[in-house]
CSV table of C-alpha atoms in Angstrom, one decimal:
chain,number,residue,atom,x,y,z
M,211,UNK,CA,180.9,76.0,36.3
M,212,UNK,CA,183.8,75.4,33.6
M,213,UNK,CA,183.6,71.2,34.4
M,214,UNK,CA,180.1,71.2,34.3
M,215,UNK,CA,180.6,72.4,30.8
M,216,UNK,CA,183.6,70.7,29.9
M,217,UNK,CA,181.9,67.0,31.1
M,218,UNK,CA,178.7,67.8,28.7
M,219,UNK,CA,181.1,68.9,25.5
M,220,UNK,CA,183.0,65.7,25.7
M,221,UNK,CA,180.1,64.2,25.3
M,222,UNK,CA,178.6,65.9,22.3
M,223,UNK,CA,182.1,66.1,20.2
M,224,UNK,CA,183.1,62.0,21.2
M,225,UNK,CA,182.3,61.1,17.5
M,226,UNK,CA,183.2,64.1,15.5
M,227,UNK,CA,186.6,62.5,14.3
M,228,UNK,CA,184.8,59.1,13.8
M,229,UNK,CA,187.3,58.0,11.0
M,230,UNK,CA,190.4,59.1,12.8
M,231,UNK,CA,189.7,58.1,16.5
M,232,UNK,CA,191.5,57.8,19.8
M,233,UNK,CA,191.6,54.3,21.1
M,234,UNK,CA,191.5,54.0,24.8
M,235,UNK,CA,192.1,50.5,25.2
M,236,UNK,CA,195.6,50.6,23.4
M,237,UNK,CA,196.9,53.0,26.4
M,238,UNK,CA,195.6,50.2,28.8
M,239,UNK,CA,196.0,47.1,30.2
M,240,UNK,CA,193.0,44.5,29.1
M,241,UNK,CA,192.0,42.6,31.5
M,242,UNK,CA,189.6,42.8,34.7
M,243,UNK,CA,190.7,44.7,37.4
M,244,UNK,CA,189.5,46.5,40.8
M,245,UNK,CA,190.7,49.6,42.5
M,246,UNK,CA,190.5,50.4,45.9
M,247,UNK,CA,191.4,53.6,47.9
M,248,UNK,CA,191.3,55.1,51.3
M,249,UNK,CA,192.6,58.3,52.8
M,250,UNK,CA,192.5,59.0,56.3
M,251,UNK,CA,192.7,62.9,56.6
M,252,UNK,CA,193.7,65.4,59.8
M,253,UNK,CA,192.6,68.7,58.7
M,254,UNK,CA,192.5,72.7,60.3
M,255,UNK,CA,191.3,75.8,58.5
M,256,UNK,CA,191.4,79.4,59.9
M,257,UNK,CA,188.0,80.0,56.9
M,258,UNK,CA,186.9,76.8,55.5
M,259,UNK,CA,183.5,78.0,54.0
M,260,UNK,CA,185.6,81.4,52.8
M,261,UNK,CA,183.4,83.8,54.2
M,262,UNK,CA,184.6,87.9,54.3
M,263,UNK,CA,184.6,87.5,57.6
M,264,UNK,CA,185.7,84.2,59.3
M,265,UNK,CA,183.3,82.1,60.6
M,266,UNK,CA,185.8,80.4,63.3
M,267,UNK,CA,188.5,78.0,62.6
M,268,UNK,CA,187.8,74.7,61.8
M,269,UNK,CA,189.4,71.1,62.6
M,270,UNK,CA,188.1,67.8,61.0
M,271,UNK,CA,188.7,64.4,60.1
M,272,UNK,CA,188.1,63.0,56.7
M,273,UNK,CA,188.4,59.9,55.3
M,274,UNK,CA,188.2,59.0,51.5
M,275,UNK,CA,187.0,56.4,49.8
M,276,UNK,CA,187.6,55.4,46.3
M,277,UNK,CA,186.7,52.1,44.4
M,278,UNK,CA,186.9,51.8,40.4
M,279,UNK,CA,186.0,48.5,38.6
M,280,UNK,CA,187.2,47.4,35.0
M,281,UNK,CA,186.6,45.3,32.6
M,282,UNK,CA,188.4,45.6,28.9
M,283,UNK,CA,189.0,43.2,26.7
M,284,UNK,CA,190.0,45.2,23.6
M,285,UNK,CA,187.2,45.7,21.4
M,286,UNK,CA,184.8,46.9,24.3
M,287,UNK,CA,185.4,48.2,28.1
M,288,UNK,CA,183.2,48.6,31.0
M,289,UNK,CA,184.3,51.3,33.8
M,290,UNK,CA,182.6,52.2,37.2
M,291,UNK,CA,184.4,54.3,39.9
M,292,UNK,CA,182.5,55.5,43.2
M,293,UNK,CA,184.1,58.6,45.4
M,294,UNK,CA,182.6,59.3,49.1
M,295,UNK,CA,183.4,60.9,52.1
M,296,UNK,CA,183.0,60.9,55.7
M,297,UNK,CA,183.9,64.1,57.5
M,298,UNK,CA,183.8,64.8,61.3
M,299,UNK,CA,183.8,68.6,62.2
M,300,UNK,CA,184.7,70.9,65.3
M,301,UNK,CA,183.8,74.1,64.3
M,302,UNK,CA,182.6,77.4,66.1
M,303,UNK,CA,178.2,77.3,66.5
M,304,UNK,CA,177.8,79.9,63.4
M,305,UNK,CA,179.4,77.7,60.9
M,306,UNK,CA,178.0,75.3,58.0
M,307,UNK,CA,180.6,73.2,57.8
M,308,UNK,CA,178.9,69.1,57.3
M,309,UNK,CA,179.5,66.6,58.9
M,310,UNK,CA,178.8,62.8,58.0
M,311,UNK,CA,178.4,61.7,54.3
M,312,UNK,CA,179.5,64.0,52.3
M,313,UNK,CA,180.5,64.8,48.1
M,314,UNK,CA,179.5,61.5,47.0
M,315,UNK,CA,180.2,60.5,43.3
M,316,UNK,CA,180.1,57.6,41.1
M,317,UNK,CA,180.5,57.3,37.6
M,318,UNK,CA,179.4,54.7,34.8
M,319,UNK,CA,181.1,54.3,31.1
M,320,UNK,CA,180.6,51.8,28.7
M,321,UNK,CA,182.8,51.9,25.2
M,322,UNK,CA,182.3,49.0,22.2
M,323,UNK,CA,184.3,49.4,19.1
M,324,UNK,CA,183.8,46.9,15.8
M,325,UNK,CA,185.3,47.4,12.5
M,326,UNK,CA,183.1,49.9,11.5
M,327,UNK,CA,181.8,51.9,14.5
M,328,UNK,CA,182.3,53.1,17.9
M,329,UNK,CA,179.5,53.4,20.9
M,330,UNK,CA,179.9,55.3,23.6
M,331,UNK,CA,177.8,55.7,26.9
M,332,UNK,CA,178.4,57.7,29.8
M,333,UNK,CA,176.2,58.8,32.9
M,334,UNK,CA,177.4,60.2,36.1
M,335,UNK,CA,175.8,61.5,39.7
M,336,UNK,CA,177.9,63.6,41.8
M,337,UNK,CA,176.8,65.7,44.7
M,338,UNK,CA,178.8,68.7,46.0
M,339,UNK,CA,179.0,70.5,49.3
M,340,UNK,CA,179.3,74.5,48.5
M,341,UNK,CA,181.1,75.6,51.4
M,342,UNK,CA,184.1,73.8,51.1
M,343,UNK,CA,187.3,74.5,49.2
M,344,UNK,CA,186.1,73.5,45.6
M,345,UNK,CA,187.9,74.0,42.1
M,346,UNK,CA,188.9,77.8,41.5
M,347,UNK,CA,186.2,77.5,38.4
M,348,UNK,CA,183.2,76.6,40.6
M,349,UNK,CA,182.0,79.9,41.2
M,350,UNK,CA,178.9,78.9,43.3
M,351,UNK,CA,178.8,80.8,46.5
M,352,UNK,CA,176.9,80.3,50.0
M,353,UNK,CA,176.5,77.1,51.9
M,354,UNK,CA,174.1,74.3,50.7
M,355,UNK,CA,174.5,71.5,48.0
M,356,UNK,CA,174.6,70.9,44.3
M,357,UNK,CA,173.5,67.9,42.5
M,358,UNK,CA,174.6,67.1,39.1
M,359,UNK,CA,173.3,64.4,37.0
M,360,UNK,CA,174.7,63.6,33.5
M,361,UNK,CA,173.7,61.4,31.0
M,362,UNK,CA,174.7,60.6,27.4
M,363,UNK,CA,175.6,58.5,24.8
M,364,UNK,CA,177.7,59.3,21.0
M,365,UNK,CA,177.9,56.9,18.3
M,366,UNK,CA,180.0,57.0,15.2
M,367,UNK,CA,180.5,55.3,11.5
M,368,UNK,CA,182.7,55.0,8.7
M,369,UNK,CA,185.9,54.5,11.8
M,370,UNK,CA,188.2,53.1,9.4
M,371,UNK,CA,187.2,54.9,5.7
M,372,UNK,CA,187.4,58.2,4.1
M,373,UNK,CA,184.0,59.1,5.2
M,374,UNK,CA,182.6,58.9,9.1
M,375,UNK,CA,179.4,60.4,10.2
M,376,UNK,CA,178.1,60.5,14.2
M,377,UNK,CA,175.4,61.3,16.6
M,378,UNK,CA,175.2,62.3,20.2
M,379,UNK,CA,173.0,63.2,23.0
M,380,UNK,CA,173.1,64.4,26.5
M,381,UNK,CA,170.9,65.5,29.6
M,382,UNK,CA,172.6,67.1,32.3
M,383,UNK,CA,170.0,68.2,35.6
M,384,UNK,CA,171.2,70.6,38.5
M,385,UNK,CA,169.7,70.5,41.5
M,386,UNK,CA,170.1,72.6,44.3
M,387,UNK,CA,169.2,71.9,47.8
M,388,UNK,CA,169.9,74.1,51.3
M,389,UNK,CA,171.7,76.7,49.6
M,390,UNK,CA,171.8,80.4,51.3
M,391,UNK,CA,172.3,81.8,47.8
M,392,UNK,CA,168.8,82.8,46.5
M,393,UNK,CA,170.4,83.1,42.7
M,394,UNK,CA,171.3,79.3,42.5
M,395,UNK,CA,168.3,77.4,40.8
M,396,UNK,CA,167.3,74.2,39.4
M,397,UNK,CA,168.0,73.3,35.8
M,398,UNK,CA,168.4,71.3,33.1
M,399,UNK,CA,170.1,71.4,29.8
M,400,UNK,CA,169.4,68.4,26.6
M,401,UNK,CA,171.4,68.9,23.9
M,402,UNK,CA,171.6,66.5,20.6
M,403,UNK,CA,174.1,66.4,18.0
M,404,UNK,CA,175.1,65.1,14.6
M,405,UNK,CA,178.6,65.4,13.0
M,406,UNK,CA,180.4,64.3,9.8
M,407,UNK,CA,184.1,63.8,8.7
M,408,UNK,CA,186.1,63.4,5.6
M,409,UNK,CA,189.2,62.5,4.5
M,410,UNK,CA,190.7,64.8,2.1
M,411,UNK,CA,193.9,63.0,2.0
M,412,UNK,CA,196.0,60.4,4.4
M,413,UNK,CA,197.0,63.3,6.7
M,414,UNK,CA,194.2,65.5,5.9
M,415,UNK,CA,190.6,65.4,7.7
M,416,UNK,CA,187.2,67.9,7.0
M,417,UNK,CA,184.9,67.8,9.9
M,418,UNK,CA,181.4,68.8,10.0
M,419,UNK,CA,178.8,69.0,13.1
M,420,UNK,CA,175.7,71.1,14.0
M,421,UNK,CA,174.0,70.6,17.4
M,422,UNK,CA,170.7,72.0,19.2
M,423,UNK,CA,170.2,72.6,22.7
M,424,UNK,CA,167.4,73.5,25.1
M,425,UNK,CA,167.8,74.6,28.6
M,426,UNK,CA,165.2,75.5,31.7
M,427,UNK,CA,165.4,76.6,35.0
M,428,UNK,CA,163.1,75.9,37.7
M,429,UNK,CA,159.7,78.3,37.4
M,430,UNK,CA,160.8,79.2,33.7
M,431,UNK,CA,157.9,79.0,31.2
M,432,UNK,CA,160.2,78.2,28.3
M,433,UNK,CA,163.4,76.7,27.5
M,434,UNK,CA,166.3,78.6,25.9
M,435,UNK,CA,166.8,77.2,22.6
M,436,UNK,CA,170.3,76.9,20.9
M,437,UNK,CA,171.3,76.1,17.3
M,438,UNK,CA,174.6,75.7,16.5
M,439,UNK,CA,177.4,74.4,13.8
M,440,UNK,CA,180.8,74.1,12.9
M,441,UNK,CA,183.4,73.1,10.3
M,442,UNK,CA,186.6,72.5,10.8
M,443,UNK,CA,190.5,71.0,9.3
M,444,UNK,CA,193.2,69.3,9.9
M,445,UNK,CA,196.1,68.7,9.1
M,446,UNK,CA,198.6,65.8,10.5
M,447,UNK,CA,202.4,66.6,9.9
M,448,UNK,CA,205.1,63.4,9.7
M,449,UNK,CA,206.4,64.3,12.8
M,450,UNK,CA,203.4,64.0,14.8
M,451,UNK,CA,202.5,67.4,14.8
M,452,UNK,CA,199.2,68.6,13.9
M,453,UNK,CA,197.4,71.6,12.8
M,454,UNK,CA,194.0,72.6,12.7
M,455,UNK,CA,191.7,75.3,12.3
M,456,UNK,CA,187.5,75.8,13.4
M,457,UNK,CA,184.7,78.1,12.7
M,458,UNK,CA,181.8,77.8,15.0
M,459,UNK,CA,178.5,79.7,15.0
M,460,UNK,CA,175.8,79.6,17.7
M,461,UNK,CA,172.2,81.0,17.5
M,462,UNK,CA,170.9,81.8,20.8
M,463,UNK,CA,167.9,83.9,22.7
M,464,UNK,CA,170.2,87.1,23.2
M,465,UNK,CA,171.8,86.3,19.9
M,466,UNK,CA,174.5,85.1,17.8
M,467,UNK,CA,177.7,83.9,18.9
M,468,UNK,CA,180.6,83.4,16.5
M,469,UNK,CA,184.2,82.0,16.6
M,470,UNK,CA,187.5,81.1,15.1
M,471,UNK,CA,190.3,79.5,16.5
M,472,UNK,CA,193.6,77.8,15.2
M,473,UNK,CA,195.4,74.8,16.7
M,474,UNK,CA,199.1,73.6,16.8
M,475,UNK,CA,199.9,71.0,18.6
M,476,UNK,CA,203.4,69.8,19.0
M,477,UNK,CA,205.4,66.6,20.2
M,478,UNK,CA,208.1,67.4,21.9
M,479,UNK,CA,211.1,64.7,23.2
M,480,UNK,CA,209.9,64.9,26.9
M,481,UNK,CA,206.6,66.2,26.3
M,482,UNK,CA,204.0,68.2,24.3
M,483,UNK,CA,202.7,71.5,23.4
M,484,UNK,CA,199.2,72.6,22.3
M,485,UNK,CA,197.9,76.6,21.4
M,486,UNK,CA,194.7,77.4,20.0
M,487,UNK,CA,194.1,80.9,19.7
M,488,UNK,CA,191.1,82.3,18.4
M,489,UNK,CA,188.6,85.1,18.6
M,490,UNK,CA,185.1,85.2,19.3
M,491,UNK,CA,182.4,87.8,19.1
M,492,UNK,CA,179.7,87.2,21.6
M,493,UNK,CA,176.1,88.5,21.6
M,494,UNK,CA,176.6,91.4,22.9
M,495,UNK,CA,178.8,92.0,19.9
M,496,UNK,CA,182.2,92.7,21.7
M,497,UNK,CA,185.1,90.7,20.3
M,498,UNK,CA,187.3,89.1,22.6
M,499,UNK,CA,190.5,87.0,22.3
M,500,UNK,CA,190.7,83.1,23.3
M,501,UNK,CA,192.9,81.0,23.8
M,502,UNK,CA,193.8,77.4,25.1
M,503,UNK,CA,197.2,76.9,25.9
M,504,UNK,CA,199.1,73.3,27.5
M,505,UNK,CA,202.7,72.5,28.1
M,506,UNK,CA,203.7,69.3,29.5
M,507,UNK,CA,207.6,68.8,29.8
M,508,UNK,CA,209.1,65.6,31.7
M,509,UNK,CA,212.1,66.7,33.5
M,510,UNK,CA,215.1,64.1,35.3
M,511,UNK,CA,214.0,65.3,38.6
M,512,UNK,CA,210.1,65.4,37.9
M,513,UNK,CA,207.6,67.1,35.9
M,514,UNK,CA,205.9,70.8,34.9
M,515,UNK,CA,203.0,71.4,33.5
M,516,UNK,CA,201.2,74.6,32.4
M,517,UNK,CA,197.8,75.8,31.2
M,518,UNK,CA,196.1,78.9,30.3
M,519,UNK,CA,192.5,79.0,28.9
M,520,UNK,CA,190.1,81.9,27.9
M,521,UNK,CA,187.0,80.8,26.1
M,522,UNK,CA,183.2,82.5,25.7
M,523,UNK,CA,180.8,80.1,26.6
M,524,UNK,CA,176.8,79.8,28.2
M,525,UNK,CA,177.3,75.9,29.4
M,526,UNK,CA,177.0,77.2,33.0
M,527,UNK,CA,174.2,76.8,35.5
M,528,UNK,CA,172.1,79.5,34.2
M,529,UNK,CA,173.0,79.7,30.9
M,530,UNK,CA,174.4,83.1,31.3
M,531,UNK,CA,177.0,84.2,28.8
M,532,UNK,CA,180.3,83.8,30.4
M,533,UNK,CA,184.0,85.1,29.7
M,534,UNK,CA,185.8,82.4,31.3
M,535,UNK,CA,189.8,82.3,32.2
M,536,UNK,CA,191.8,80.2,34.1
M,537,UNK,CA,195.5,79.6,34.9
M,538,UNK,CA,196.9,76.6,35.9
M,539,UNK,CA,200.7,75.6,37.0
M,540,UNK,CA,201.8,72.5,38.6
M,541,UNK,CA,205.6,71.2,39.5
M,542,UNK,CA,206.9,68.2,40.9
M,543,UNK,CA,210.1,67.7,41.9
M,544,UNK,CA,211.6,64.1,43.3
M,545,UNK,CA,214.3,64.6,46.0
M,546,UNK,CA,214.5,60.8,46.3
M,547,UNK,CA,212.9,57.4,45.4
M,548,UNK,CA,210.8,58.0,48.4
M,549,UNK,CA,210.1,61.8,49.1
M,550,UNK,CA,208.7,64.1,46.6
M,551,UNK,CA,207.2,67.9,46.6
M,552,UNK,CA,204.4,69.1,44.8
M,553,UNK,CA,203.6,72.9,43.7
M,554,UNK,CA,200.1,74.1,42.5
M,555,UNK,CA,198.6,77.6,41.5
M,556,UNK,CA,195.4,77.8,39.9
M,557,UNK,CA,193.3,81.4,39.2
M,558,UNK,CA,190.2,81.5,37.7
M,559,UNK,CA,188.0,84.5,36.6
M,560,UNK,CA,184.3,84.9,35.3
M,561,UNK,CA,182.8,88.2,33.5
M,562,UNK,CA,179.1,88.1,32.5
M,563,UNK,CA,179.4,90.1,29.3
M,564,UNK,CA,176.2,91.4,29.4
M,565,UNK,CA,177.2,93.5,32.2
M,566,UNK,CA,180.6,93.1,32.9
M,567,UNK,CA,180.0,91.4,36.5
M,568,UNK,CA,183.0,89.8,37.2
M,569,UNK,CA,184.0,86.9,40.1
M,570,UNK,CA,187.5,85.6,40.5
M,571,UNK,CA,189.3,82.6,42.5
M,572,UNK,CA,192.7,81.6,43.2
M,573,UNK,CA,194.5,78.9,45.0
M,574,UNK,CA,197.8,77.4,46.0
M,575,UNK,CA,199.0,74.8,47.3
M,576,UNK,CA,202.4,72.6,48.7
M,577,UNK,CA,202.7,69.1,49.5
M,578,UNK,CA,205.4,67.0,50.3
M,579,UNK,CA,204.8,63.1,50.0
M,580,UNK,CA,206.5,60.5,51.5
M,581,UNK,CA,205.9,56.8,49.9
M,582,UNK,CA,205.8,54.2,52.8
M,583,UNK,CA,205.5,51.0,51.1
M,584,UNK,CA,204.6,49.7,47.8
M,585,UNK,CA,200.5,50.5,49.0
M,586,UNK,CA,201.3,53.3,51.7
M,587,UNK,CA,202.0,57.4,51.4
M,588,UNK,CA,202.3,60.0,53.4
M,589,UNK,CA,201.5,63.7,52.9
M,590,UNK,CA,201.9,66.9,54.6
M,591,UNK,CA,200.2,69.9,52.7
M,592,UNK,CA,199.5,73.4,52.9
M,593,UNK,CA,196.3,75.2,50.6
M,594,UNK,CA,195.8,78.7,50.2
M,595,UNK,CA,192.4,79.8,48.8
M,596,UNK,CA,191.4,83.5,48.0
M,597,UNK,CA,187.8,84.8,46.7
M,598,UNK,CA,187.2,87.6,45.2
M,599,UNK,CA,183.0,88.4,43.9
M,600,UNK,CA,181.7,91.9,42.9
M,601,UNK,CA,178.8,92.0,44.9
M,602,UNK,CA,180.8,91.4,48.2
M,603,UNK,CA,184.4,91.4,49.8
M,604,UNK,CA,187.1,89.4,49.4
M,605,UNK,CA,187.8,86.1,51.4
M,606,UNK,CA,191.0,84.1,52.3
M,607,UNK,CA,191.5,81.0,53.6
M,608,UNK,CA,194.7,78.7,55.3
M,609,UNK,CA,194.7,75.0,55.4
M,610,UNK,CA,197.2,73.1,56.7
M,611,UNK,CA,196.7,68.5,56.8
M,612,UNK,CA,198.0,65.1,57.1
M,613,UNK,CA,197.0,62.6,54.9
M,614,UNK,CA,197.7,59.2,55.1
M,615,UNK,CA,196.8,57.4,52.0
M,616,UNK,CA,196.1,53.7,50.7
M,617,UNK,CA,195.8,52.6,46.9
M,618,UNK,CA,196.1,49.2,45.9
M,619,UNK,CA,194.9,47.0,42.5
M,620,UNK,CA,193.7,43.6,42.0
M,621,UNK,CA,192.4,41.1,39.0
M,622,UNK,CA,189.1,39.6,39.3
């Protein structure tokens, strides 16, 4: 699954541009603060668990809750946030669909800076019910549940000079549990990293990093044991532009896996832009195209965003190589202070390279919000989810809800 992987690489890379880093704190407020949030849901689906053939429609009630906690006083912050929830179900006798506790999640991160370094700690537990309408790149099929665990930590010198050198390490362990899918097993992954930067010139940064990985499944005798490095360069413009270019090389089991890729990234008066394109040769030695697109553009009504992304990549549950794209389009549009509509469409598609086994997803959705007070909304919404795996037929699904939604903030 492309978050699984994306979680775990944020990890790994936090301290590769240790002498040129991003400061969270100065986009916040410092302080001590406390979130709280609760949805109350109404909910029917003609195919919730987006079976070929429908299980029975299904009607439930869901309520969220959300609570995040933070502390930040500038040169360190402290972050916890805690999802969970409760879901009531009327659904025909053959279906799946949970009821009670359900997709619980709660997150840790701890950040210090001093004049010389920057430490970074993360961990994470989040649980996941399979049957319901996930992200269009979680391609986990059947009913049953998913735990993922993640821990790590990154620490970098040098954050102010010419030179900056870094470490990081990460364990990530999925667990399985009730599934109907017999291919979904246990695993973990432990990866360690270290990286190195230099400053070439005031707008001018080398970057070093090399990294090892093991991963097991459940039953394995053996790990499967990565090494890998890259180098990269770039280059900040006046404007605030930036350019940038990688070589990556990976030494796995099956074989080697290399890449190039180039990076312009643009401010724009209401917005930005970012490409990468790239190529990659995978172990099977095809050569296929990448990319990473994003557009964001402010508009006086609203806002647009767009994303395209096609990468090569084994980060997923069983370490399979992957060719991974997905498509992502979002618009909001204000019709006044208090009413708003939202557009998404997503698609997603996975092709094992080894045999060209491919799995796709797609979803859209339509909301329209309505803010009640300063705490209160409203919203009415529409989902449409499609399926589409190689070993079986495709499945559709129509959700229509009300959602009636509380968020509110306060010092402590």
């Amino acid at each position: 699954m492309k978050e699984n992987a994306t979680s775990f690489a944020v990890l790994l890379c936090g301290s590769l541009l240790v002498s040129m880093p991003v400061d969270a704190q100065e986009a916040g407020t410092k302080g001590r603060f406390l979130t709280f949030g609760v949805g109350q849901r109404l909910q029917y689906s003609n195919n919730s668990e987006l079976t070929p053939t429908s299980l029975g429609s299904t009607t439930e009630a869901i309520t969220y809750l959300n609570f995040g906690l933070t502390t930040d006083t500038g040169s360190s912050s402290f972050q916890v946030d805690a999802n969970l929830e409760l879901r009531f179900a009327a659904a025909s006798p053959e279906s799946t669909t949970p009821t009670g506790l359900n997709n619980p999640f709660l997150g840790i991160r701890y950040q210090t800076l001093s004049a010389f370094s920057v430490f970074d700690f993360n961990a994470s537990l989040r649980q996941t019910t399979l049957n319901q309408n996930q992200s269009v790149t979680d391609f986990d099929t059947g009913s049953g549940k998913r735990g993922n665990y993640l821990i790590g930590s990154a620490i970098g010198w040098g954050k102010d000079s010419p030179f900056g050198y870094g470490l990081s390490a990460a364990y990530e362990a999925i667990d399985y549990s009730g599934t109907s899918d017999p291919g979904l097993i246990d695993a973990q992954r432990f990866k360690i990293g270290a990286n190195a930067s230099l400053a070439l010139s005031p707008t001018t940064l080398l970057t070093l990093g090399v990294d090892r990985s093991d991963f097991k499944e459940e039953g394995a005798s053996s790990g499967d044991l990565k090494i890998g490095g890259n180098a990269g360069l770039v280059v900040r413009r006046a404007n605030g532009d930036a350019l940038s270019a990688n070589l990556f090389v990976d030494n796995t089991e099956t074989g080697q896996l290399q890449g190039v890729s180039a990076q312009y990234q643009i401010a724009l008066p209401h917005g930005s832009l970012s490409f990468t394109p790239g190529l990659t040769r995978a172990t099977t030695g095809k050569v296929y195209w990448t990319s990473d697109f994003q557009w964001q553009q402010n508009l006086p009504t609203g806002n647009f965003s767009a994303e395209w992304s096609q990468e090569v990549t084994s980060q997923n549950e069983n370490n399979e190589e992957i060719l991974l794209s997905d498509v992502s389009l979002s618009y909001a549009y204000d019709l006044d202070p208090l009413n708003s509509l939202r557009f998404n469409l997503d698609w997603a598609q996975q092709v094992y390279t080894a045999n060209n086994d491919t799995s796709s997803n797609a979803s859209f959705g339509a909301v329209w919000s309505r803010t009640i007070t300063k705490d209160w909304n409203l919203d009415l919404g529409y989902i449409y989810r499609l399926s589409d795996k190689s070993a079986d037929d495709g499945a559709q699904n129509n959700t229509v809800y009300l959602q009636l939604n509380r968020k509110f903030m306060s010092n402590y």
